[in-house]
Short mmCIF file of C-alpha atoms in Angstrom, two decimals:
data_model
loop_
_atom_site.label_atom_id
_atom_site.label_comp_id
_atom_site.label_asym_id
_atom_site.label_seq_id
_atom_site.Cartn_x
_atom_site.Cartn_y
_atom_site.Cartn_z
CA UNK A 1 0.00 0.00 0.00
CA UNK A 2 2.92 2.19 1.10
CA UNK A 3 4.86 2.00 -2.61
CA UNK A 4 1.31 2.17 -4.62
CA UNK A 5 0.52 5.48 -2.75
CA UNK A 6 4.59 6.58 -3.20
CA UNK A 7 3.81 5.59 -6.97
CA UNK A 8 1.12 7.75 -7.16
CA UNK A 9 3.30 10.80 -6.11
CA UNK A 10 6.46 10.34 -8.27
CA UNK A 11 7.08 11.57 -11.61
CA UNK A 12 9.40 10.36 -14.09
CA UNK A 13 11.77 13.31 -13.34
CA UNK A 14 11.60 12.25 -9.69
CA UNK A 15 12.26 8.74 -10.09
CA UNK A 16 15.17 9.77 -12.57
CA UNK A 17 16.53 11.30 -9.73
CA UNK A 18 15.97 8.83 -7.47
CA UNK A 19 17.78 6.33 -9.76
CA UNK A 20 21.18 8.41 -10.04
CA UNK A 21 21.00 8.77 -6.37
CA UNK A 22 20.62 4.72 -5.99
CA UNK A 23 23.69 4.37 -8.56
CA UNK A 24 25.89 6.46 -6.69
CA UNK A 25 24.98 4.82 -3.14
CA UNK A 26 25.31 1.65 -5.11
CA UNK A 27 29.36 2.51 -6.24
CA UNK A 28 29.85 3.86 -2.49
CA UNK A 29 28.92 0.68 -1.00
CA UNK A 30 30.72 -1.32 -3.85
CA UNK A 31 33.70 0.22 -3.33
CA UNK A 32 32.90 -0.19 0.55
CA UNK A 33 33.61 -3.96 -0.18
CA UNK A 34 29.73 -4.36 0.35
CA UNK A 35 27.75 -7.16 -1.88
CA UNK A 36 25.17 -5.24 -3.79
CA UNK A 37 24.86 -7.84 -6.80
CA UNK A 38 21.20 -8.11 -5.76
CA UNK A 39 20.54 -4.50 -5.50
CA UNK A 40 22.21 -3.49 -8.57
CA UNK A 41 20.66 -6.11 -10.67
CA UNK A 42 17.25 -4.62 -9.46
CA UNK A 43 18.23 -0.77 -10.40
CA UNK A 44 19.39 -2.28 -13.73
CA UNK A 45 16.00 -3.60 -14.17
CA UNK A 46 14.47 -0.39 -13.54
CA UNK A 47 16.30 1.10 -15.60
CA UNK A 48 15.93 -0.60 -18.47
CA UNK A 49 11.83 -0.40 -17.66
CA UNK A 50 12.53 3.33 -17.00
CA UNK A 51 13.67 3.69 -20.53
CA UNK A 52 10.54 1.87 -22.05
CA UNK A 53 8.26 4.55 -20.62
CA UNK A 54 7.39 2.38 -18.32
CA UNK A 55 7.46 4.00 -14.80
CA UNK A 56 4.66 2.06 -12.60
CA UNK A 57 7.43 -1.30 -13.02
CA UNK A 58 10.28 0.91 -12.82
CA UNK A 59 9.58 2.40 -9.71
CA UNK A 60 8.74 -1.64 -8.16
CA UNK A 61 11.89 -2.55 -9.09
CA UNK A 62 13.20 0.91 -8.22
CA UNK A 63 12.22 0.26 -4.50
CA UNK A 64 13.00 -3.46 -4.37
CA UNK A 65 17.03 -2.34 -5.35
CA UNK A 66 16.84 0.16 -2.12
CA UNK A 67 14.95 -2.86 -0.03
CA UNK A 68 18.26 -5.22 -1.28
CA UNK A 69 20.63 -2.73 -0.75
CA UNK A 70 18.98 -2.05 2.96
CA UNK A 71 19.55 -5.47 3.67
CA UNK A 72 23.25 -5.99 1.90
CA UNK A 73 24.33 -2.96 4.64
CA UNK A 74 22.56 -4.65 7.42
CA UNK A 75 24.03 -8.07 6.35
CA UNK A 76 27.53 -6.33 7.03
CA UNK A 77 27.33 -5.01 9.98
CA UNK A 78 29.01 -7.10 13.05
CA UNK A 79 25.91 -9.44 14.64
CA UNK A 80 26.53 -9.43 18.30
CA UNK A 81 24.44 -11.65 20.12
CA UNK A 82 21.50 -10.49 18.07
CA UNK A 83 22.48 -7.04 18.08
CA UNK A 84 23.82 -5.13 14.87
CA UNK A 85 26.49 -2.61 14.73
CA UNK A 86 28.47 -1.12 12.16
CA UNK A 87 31.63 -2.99 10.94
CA UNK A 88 34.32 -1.04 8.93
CA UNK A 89 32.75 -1.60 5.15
CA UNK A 90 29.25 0.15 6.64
CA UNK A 91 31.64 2.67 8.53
CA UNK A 92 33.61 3.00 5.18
CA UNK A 93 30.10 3.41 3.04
CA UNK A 94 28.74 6.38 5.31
CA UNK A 95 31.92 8.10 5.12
CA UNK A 96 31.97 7.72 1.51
CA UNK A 97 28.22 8.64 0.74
CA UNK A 98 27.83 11.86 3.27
CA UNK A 99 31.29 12.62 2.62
CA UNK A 100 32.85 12.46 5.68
CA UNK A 101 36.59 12.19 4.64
CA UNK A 102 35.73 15.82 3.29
CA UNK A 103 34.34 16.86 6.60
CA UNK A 104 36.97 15.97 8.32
CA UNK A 105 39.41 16.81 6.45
CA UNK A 106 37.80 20.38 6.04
CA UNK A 107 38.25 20.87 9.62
CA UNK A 108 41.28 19.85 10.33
CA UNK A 109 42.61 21.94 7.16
CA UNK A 110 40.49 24.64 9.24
CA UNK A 111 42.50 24.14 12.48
CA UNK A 112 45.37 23.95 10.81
CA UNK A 113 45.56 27.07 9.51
CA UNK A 114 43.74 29.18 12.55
CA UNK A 115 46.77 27.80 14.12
CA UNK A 116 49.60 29.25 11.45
CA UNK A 117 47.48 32.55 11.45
CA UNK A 118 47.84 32.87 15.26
CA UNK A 119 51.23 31.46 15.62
CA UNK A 120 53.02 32.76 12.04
CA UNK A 121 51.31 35.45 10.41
CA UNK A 122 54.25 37.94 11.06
CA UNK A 123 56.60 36.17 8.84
CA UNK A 124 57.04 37.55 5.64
CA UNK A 125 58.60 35.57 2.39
CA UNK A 126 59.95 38.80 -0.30
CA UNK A 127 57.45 41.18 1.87
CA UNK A 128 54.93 39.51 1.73
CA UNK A 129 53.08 38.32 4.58
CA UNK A 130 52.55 34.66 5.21
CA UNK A 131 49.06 35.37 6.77
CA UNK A 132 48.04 36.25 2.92
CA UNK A 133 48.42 32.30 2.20
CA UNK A 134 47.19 31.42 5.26
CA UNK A 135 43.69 33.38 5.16
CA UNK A 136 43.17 32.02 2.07
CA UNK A 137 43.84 28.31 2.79
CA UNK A 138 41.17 28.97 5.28
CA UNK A 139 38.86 30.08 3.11
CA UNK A 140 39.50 26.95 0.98
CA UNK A 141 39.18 24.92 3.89
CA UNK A 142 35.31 26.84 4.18
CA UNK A 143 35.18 25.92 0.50
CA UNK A 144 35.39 22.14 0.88
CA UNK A 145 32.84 22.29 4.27
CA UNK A 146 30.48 24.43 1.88
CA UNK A 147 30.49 22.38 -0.95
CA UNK A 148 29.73 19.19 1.50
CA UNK A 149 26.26 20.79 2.68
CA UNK A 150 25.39 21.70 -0.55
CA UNK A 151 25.93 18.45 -2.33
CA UNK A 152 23.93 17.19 0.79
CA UNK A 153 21.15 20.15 0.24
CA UNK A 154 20.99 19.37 -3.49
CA UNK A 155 21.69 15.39 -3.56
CA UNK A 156 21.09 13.86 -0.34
CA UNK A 157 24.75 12.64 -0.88
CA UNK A 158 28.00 13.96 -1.41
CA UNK A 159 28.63 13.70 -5.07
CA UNK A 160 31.71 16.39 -5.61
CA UNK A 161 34.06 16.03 -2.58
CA UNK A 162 34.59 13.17 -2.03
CA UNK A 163 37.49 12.34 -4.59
CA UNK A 164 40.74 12.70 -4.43
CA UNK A 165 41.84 16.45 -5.67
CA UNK A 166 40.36 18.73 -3.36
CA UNK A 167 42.68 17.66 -0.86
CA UNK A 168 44.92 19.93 -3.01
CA UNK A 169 42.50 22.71 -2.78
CA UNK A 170 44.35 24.08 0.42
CA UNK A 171 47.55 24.02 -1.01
CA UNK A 172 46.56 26.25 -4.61
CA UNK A 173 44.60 28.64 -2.40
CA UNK A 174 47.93 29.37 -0.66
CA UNK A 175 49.24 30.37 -3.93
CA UNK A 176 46.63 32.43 -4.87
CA UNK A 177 46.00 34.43 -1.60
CA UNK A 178 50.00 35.01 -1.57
CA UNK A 179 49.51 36.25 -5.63
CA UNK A 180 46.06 38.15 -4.26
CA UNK A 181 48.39 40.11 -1.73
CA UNK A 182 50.48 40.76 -4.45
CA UNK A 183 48.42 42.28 -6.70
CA UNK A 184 46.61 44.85 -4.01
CA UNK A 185 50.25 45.91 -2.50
CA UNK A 186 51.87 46.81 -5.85
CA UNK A 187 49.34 49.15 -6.85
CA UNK A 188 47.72 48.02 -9.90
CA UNK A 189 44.36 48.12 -7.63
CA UNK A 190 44.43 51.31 -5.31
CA UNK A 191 44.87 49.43 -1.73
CA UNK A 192 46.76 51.01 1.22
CA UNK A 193 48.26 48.31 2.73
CA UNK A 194 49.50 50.43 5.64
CA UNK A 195 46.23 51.72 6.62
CA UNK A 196 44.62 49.02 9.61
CA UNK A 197 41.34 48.73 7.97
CA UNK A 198 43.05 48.25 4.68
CA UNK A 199 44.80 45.14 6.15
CA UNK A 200 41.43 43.57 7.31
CA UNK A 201 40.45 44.08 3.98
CA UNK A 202 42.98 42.42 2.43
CA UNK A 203 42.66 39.53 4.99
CA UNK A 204 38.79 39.21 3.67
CA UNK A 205 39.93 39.63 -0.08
CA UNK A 206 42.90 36.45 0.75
CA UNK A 207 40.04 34.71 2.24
CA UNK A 208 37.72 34.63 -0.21
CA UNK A 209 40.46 34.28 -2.98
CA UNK A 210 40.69 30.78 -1.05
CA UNK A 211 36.99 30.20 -0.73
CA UNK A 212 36.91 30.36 -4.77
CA UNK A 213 39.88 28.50 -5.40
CA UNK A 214 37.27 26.35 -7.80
CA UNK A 215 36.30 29.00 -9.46
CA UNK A 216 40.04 30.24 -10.18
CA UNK A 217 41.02 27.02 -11.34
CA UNK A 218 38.40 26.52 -13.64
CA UNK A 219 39.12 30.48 -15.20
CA UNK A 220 42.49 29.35 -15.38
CA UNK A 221 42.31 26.47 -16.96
CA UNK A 222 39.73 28.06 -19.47
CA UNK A 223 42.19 30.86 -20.31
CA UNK A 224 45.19 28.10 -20.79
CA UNK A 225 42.97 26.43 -23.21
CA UNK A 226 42.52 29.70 -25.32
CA UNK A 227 45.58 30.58 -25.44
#
């Protein structure tokens, strides 16, 4: 009764939807060492039935895969005298869905540099002051956090950070806050550096220099192209 009347509300758009979000929790539990064969040989079936206009056995076989894949996390969890708790492959999958391994690393990236701002910021490499880098790299490390919540606004899943690169997003964003400095203190923008409110501005400029490190890379790699 409970699927007919969830039938009755989804549209083709929605169940689309709901399908990429079942592939993707599929590949995170795959890679999770997690069987799925069951689960994925149900999405593939409502898929195909998807793709025949056929959306009433799509969605049936649409939630049978989630029932199967329910059960495949269950099934690895540690069974303690009846009682079920997460192993490492269901620790691994949650990590890997909501992005976790982001998170984390966000915040630690986060304390990282709060730290080198309060305990460094006074050194200065050819003038330049290191908290320029530094202010960035924590606006990088507000990037990654940011882009976690919205992949989990948008997707119900993290679908962008949770590869590899933007664990070199910190790292680039201290380049381009030091190059950010750079370009306000040698007067090709009109910027007193010497004036205190002037240096809080230039800390908020560095910062969000870091916070669109994505943004700068992708310019930048447009502009290479073009060239």
């Amino acid at each position: 009764m409970e699927a007919k009347d969830a039938l009755e509300e989804v549209s083709p758009e929605g169940l689309g939807q709901a399908l990429r979000r079942l592939r993707r929790m599929l590949q995170a539990a795959h890679r999770s060492s997690i069987d799925v064969k069951n689960s994925y040989d149900f999405y593939v079936l409502a898929f195909k039935e998807m793709s025949k206009d056929n959306y009433a056995d799509a969605f049936l076989y649409y939630d049978r895969a989630k029932y199967e894949l329910t059960s495949a996390i269950n099934e690895a969890k540690h069974n303690i005298r009846g009682l079920r708790i997460h192993s490492s492959r269901t620790v691994s999958f949650f990590f890997k869905l909501y992005g976790l391994y982001a998170v984390l690393y966000g915040v630690l990236s986060a304390m990282i540099f709060g730290a080198l701002i309060y305990g460094y910021s006074d050194i200065r490499i050819l003038g330049v002051p290191l908290w320029s880098s530094f202010f960035a790299g924590l606006g990088s490390s507000a990037q990654i956090l940011t882009g976690v919540v919205d992949d989990l606004r948008r997707e119900g899943m993290v679908v962008r950070y949770k590869r590899i690169w933007y664990t070199t997003i910190p790292l680039l964003s201290m380049i381009f806050g030091y190059m950010a400095y750079l370009l306000f203190s040698s007067g090709l923008i009109a910027f007193n550096v010497k004036s205190d409110d002037t240096v809080f501005s230039t800390m908020l400029v560095c910062f969000l220099t870091g916070f669109m490190t994505n943004w700068l890379i992708n310019r930048l790699s447009s502009l290479s192209e073009n060239m």
